[in-house]
XYZ file of C-alpha atoms in Angstrom:
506
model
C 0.000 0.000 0.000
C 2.565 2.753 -1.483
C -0.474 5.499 -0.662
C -1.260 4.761 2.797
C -0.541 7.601 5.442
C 1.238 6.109 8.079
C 1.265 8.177 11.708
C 3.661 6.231 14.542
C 3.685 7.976 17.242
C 7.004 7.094 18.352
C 7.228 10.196 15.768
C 4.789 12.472 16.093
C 5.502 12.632 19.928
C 7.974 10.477 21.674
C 7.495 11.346 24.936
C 5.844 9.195 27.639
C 1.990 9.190 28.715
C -0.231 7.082 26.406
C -3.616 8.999 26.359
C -2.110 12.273 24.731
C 0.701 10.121 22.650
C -2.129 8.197 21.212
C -5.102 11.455 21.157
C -2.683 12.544 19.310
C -1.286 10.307 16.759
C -4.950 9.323 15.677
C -5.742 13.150 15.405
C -2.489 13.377 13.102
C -3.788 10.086 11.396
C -7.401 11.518 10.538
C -5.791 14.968 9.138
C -3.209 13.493 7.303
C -4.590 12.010 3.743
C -6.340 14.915 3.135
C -3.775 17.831 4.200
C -0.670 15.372 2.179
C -3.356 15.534 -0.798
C -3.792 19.383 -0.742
C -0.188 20.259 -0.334
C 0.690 17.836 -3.136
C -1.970 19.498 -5.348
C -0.581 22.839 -4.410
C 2.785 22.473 -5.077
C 1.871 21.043 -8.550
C -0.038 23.788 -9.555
C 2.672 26.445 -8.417
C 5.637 24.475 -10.594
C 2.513 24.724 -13.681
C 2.341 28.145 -12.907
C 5.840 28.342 -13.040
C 6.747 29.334 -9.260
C 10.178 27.985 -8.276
C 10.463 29.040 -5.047
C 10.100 27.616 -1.761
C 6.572 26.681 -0.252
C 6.335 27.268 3.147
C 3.246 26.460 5.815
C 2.601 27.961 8.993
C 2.934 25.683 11.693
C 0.823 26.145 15.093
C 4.200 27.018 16.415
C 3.821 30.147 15.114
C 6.591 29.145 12.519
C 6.663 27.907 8.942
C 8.179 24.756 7.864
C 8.042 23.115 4.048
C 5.580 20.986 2.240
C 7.241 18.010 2.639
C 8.086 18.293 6.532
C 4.288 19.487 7.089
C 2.872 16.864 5.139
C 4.792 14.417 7.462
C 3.168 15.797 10.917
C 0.394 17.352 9.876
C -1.394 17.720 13.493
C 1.299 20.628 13.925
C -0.914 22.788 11.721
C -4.177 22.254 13.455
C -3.844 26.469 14.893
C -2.086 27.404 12.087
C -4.175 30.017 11.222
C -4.898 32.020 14.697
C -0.838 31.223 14.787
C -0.374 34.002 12.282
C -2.428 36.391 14.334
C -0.280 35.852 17.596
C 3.117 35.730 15.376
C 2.027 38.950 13.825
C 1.396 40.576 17.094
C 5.270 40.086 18.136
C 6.168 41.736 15.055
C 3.808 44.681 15.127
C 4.307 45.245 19.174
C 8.479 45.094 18.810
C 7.913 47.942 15.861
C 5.279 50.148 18.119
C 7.123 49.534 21.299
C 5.115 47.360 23.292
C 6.865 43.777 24.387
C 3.911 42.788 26.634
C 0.399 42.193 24.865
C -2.327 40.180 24.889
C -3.788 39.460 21.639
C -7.512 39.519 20.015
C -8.406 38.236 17.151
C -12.168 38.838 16.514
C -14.083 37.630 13.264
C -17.345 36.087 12.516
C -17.145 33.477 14.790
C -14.752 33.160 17.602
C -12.415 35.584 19.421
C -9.331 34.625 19.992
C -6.758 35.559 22.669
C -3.213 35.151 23.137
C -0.456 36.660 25.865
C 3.133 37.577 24.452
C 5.401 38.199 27.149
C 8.509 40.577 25.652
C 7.689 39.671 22.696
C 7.269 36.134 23.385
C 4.291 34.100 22.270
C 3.431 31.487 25.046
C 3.301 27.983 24.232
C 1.176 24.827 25.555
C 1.386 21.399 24.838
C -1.469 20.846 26.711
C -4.575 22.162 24.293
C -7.682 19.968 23.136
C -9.174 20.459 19.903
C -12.511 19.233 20.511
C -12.472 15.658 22.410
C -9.119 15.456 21.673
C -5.832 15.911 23.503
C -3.031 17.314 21.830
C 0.452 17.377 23.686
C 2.165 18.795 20.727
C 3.758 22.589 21.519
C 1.776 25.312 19.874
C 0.524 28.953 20.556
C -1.198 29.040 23.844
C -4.321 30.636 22.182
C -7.377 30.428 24.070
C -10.651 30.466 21.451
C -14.756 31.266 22.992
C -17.248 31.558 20.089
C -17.883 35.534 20.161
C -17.722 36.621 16.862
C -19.445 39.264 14.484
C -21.427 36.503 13.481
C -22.345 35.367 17.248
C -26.140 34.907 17.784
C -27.600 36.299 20.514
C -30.969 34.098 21.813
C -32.984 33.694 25.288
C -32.785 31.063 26.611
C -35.361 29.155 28.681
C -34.823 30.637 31.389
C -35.277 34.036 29.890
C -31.853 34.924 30.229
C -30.273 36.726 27.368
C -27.001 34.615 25.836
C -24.847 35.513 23.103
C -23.239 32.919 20.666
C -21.337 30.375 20.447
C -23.429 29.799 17.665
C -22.791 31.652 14.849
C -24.626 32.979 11.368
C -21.574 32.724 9.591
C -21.218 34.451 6.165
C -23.594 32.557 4.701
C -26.766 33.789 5.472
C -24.665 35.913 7.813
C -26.268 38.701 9.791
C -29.895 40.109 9.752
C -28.959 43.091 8.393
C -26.675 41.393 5.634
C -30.341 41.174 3.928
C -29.396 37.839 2.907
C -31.755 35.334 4.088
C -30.500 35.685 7.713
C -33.331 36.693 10.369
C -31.825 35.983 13.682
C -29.938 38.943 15.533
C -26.118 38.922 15.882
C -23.660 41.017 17.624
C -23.018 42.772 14.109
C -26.987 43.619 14.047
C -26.688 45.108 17.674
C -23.399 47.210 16.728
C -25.902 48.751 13.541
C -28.474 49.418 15.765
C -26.661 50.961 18.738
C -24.782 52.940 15.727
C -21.120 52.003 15.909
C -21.626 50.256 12.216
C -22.716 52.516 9.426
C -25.480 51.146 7.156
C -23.852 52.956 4.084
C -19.819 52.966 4.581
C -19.553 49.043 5.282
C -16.621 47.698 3.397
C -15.894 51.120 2.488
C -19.332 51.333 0.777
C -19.607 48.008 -1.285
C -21.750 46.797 0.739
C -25.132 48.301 2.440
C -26.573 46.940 5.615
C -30.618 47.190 6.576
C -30.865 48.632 9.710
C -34.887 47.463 9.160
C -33.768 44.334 8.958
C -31.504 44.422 12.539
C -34.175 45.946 14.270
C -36.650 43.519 13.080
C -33.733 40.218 14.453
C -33.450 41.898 17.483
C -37.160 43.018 18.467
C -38.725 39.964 17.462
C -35.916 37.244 19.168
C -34.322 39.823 22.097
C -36.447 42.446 22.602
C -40.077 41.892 23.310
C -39.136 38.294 24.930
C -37.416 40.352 27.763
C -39.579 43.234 27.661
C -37.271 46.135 26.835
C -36.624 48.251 23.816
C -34.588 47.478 20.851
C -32.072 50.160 21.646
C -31.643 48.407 25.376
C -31.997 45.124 23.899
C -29.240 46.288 21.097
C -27.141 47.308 24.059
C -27.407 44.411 26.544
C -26.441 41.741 23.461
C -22.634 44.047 22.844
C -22.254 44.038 26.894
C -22.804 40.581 26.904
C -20.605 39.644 24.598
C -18.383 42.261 25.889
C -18.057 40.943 29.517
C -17.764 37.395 27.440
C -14.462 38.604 25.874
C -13.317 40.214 28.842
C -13.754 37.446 31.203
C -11.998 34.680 28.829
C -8.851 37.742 28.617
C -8.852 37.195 31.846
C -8.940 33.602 32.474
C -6.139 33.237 29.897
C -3.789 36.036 31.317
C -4.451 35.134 35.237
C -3.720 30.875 34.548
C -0.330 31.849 33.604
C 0.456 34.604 36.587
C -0.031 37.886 34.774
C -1.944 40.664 36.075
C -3.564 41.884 32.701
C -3.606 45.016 33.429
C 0.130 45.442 33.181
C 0.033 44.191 28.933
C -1.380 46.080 26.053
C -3.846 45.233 23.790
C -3.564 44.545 20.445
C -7.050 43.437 18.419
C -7.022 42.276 15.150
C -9.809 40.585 12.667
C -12.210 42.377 11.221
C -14.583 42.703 14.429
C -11.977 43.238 16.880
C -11.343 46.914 16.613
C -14.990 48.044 17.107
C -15.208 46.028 20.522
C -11.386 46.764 21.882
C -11.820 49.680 23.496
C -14.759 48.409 25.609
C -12.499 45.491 26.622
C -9.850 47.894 27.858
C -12.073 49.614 30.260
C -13.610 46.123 31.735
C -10.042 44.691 31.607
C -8.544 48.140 33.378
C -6.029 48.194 30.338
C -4.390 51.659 29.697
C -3.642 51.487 25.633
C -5.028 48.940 22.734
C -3.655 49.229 19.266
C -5.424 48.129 15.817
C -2.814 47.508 13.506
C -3.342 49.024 10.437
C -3.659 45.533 8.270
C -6.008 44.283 11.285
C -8.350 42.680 9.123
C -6.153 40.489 7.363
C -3.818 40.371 9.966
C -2.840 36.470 10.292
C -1.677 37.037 6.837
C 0.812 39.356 7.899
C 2.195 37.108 10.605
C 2.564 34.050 7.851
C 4.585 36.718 6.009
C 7.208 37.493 9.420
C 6.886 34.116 10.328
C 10.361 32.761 10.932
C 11.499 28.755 10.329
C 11.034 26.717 13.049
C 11.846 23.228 13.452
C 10.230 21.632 17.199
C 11.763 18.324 18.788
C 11.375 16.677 21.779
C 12.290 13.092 23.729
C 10.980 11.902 27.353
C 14.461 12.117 29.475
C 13.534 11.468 33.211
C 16.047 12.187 35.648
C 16.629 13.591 39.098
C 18.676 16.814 39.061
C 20.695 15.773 41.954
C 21.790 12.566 39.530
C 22.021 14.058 36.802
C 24.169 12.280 33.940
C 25.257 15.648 31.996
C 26.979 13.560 29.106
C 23.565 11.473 28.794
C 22.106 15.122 28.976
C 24.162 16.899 26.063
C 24.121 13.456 24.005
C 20.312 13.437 24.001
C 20.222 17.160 22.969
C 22.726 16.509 20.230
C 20.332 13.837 18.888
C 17.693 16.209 18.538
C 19.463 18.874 17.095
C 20.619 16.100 14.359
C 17.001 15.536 13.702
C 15.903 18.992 13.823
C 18.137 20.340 11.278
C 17.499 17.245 8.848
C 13.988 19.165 8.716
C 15.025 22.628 7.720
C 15.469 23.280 3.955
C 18.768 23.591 2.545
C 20.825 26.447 2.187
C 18.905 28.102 5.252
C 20.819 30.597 7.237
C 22.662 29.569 10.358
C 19.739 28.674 12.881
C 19.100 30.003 16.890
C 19.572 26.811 18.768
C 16.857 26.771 21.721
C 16.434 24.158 24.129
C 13.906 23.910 27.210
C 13.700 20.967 30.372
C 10.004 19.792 31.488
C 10.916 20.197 35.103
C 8.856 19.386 37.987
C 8.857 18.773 42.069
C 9.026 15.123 42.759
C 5.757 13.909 43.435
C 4.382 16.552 41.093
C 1.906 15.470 38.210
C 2.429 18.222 35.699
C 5.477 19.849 34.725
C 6.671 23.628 33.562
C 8.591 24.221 30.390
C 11.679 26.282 31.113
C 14.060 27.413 28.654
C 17.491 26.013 29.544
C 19.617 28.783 30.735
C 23.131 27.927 28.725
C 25.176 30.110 26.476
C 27.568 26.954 25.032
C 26.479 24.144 23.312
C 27.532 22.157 25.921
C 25.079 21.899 29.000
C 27.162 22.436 31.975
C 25.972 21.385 35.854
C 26.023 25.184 36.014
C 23.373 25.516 33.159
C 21.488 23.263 35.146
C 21.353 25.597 38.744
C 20.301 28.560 37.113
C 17.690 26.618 35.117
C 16.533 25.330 38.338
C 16.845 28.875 39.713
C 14.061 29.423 37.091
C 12.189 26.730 37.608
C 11.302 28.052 41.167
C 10.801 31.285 40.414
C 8.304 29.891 37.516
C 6.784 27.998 40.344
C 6.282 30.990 42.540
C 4.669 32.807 40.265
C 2.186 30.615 39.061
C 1.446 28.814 42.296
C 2.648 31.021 44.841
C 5.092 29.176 46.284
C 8.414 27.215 45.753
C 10.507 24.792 47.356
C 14.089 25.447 45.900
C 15.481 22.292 48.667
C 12.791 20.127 47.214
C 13.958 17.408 44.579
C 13.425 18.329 41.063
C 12.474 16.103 38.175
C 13.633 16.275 34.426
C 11.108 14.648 32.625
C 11.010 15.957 28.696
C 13.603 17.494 26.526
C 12.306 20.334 23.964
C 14.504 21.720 21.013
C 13.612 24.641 18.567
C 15.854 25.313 15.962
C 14.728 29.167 14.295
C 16.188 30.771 10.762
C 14.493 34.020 10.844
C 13.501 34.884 7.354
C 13.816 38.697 5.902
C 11.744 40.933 7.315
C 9.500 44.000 5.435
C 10.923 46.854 6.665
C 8.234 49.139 7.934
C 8.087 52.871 5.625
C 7.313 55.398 8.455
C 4.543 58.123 6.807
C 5.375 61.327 6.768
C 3.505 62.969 10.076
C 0.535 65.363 9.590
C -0.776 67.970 11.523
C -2.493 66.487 14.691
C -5.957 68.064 13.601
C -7.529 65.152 11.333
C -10.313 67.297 10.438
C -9.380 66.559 6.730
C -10.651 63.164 7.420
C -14.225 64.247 9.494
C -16.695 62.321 7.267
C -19.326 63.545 9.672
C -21.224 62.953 13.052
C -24.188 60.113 13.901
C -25.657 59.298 17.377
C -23.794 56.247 18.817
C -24.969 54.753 21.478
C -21.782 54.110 24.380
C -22.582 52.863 28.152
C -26.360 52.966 26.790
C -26.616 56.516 26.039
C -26.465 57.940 23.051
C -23.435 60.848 22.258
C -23.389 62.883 19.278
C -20.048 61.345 17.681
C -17.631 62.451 15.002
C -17.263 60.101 11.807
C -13.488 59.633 10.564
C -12.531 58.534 7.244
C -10.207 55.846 7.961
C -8.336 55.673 4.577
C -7.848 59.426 4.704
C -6.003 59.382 8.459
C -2.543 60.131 8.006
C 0.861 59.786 10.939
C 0.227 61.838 13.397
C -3.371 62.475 13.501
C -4.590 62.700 17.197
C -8.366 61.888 17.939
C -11.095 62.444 20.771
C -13.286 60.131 21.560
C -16.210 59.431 21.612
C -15.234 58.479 17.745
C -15.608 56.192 15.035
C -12.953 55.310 12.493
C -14.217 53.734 9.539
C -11.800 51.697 7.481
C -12.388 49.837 4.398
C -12.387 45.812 6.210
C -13.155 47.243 9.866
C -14.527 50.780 12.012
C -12.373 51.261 15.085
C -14.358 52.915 18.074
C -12.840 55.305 20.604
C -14.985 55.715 23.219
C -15.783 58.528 25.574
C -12.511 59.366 27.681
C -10.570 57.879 25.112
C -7.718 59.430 22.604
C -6.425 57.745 19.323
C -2.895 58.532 17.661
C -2.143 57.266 14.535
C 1.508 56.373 14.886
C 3.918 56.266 12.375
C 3.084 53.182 10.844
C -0.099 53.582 10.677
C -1.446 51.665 13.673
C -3.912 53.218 15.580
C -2.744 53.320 19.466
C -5.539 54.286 21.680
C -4.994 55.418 25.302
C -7.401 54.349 27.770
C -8.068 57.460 30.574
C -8.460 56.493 33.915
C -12.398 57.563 33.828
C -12.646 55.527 30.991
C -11.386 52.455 32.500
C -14.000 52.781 35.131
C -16.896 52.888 33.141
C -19.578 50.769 33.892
């Protein structure tokens, strides 16, 4: 059987523990025939088309890796997408400054959140997709369904809930006019006025506000007894305090007080809801990159090479066999650069230790604190130095004359590619009135406020806004709210500064 997709997962994850090893070699199995098929078909069509070039995937590392190597371990792709998003972020917060963020990636569907820690991504190897446990590393991004597209419904209780179930693109929306007639957190943002009916997707496309109000009266509204304009309101607080609540979940499990990060929304919903999340999340800035709608796109584009391997090595640190140590780590480099393409530049040589107290069931990745290719017992005490400190901050508290365990060995072998060098604008005048398209009531904290209309496309370096104010861009609007200020730096990201009133808005 020349065609049959083998997965052994002595491969995909050699490392002990049978549940994940085998979740996750049957997940790999299942995605295999068909990714293999695509990426064959792909590659064909690019040599017809005469491409010669390299063809490089993202991997839900948040690097890229070729066809062939994909193809092979095809589970590493399953957040390959979101990966972009999160990858991008790094880029976009080194060039604006900012090393800590949290990341939001808000489309149709889900919202999707991410912590970078100077300029760090954070990795898991302990995510589920579905039923399924899978132990390989990838971007610790944390996904609710809260999207554009998110429906909001009572349920039998009478309470009001918002998504996870979504209208998609197809019908979409109520006031798509498409075919869709239940109400979704894009009907409520027309209604409450932060959408326009006529500028959406820079005018290409009009939205009924009829049709909104119609979703929202018939399915939210007269259920619960209030108006639309309330009902409009409580289904984007809802899914509001949704958002805010799964930020917080994902930044407090690893230690962080969220407050402390930036944050950066992307996707084409994001930007209209950020600003809200700041002030529940007691954030003090949030910047919308200026590709935020196609934003995971961007972050394939930075995305460096990255090769990922790893080996179950259990040991005690106080018998610790350093040859056996620097042996197994040679191994895996071996492996690791067998995987990168040839002719790649010199690669960063990484290299972490699952470590844990003895006794312990779960472990913390800790990058191995060495200089030299050769792992020296002092490598090991100031990777154990780390270790407790790790410890402390996660669990508040350490034991640095407990017995530590070595249980896994991780390698990551990175070949950063070329970056696009970002073309500063020219800086304008701080007064964008230039780019005033106009005013409309918009409805903020459940009151409506007589706000000022910018052309997005028209914003230039240097422009300085007060909120309350909408920014309308061709694939997303970006709302400042009441107490807030926008800059448009000189990249064209919009960094938005979150007042201290603001941030206690109710």
């Amino acid at each position: 059987m020349p065609q049959a997709h083998l997965s052994l997962s002595s491969d995909i994850l050699p490392e002990i523990r049978e549940f994940e090893r085998i979740s996750t070699t049957l997940v790999n199995a299942f995605v295999g025939p068909s990714v293999s098929t695509y990426l064959a078909g792909l590659e064909q069509k690019l040599k017809d088309a005469g491409y010669r070039g390299d063809v490089l995937v993202m991997q839900s590392t948040g690097g890229v890796l070729g066809i062939g190597e994909t193809a092979s371990c095809p589970v590493d792709t399953l957040l390959s997408g979101p990966a972009g998003g999160v990858t991008g972020g790094a880029y976009v917060g080194g060039i604006a400054g900012y090393d800590d963020l949290i990341t939001v990636d808000m489309g149709g569907t889900s919202y999707d959140i991410a912590v970078i820690e100077k300029l760090v991504p954070a990795i898991t190897t302990e995510s589920w997709i579905g039923r399924y446990r899978i132990a390989k590393p990838m971007l610790d991004i944390h996904t609710i369904g809260a999207g554009g597209g998110s429906i909001a419904w009572v349920d039998t209780g009478g309470a009001l809930r918002v998504g996870p179930e979504s209208a998609g693109a197809s019908p979409g929306p109520a006031c798509y006019d498409r075919g869709g007639t239940r109400p979704t957190v894009t009907d409520a943002n027309l209604v409450l006025g932060l959408l326009s009916p006529d500028r959406f997707l820079g005018g290409e496309m009009t939205l009924s506000l009829d049709a909104a109000r119609d979703a929202i009266e018939r399915d939210v509204a007269r259920p619960l007894g209030l108006d639309v304009i309330a009902a409009a309101h409580a289904i984007n607080e809802i899914v509001n305090h949704d958002m805010a609540r799964a930020t917080q979940y994902v930044t407090t499990r690893r230690g962080h007080d969220p407050a402390l990060f930036a944050l950066m929304a992307v996707g084409g919903a994001g930007a209209l809801h950020a600003g809200r999340q700041a002030e529940l999340l007691g954030l003090r800035t949030v910047i919308i990159p200026s590709s935020g709608p196609v934003f995971c796109a961007l972050g394939d584009v930075v995305a460096p090479l990255k090769v990922a391997r790893s080996r179950t090595f259990i040991a005690s640190h106080s018998a610790l066999d350093l040859d056996a140590l620097n042996q197994a780590f040679e191994t895996l480099q071996e492996q690791a650069l067998a995987s990168l393409p040839r002719g790649v530049a010199e690669p960063e040589l990484r290299r972490f230790l699952d470590l844990r107290y003895d006794g312990e069931v779960h472990e913390l990745t800790v990058p191995l604190r060495s200089r030299t290719r050769r792992i020296t017992a002092l490598n090991i005490d100031a990777t154990l130095r780390a270790f407790h400190e790790r410890h402390e901050a996660l669990y508040a508290h350490a034991d640095a004359a407990q017995p530590v365990e070595i249980q896994t060995l991780r390698l990551e072998l990175v070949v950063q590619r070329p970056l696009p060098e970002p073309a500063p604008g020219a800086f304008a005048e701080e007064d964008p009135g230039a780019a005033l398209a106009g005013t409309r009531p918009v409805h903020f904290h459940g009151a409506a406020v007589e706000t000022a209309v910018y052309d997005g496309e028209r914003l230039r370096p240097g422009h300085f806004i007060h909120g309350p104010a909408i920014l309308e861009y061709w694939g997303t609007s970006i709302a400042v709210y009441p107490g807030q200020e926008a800059l448009i730096d000189s990249s064209g990201h919009c960094v938005i500064e979150v007042g201290s009133e603001s941030r206690r808005a109710e």
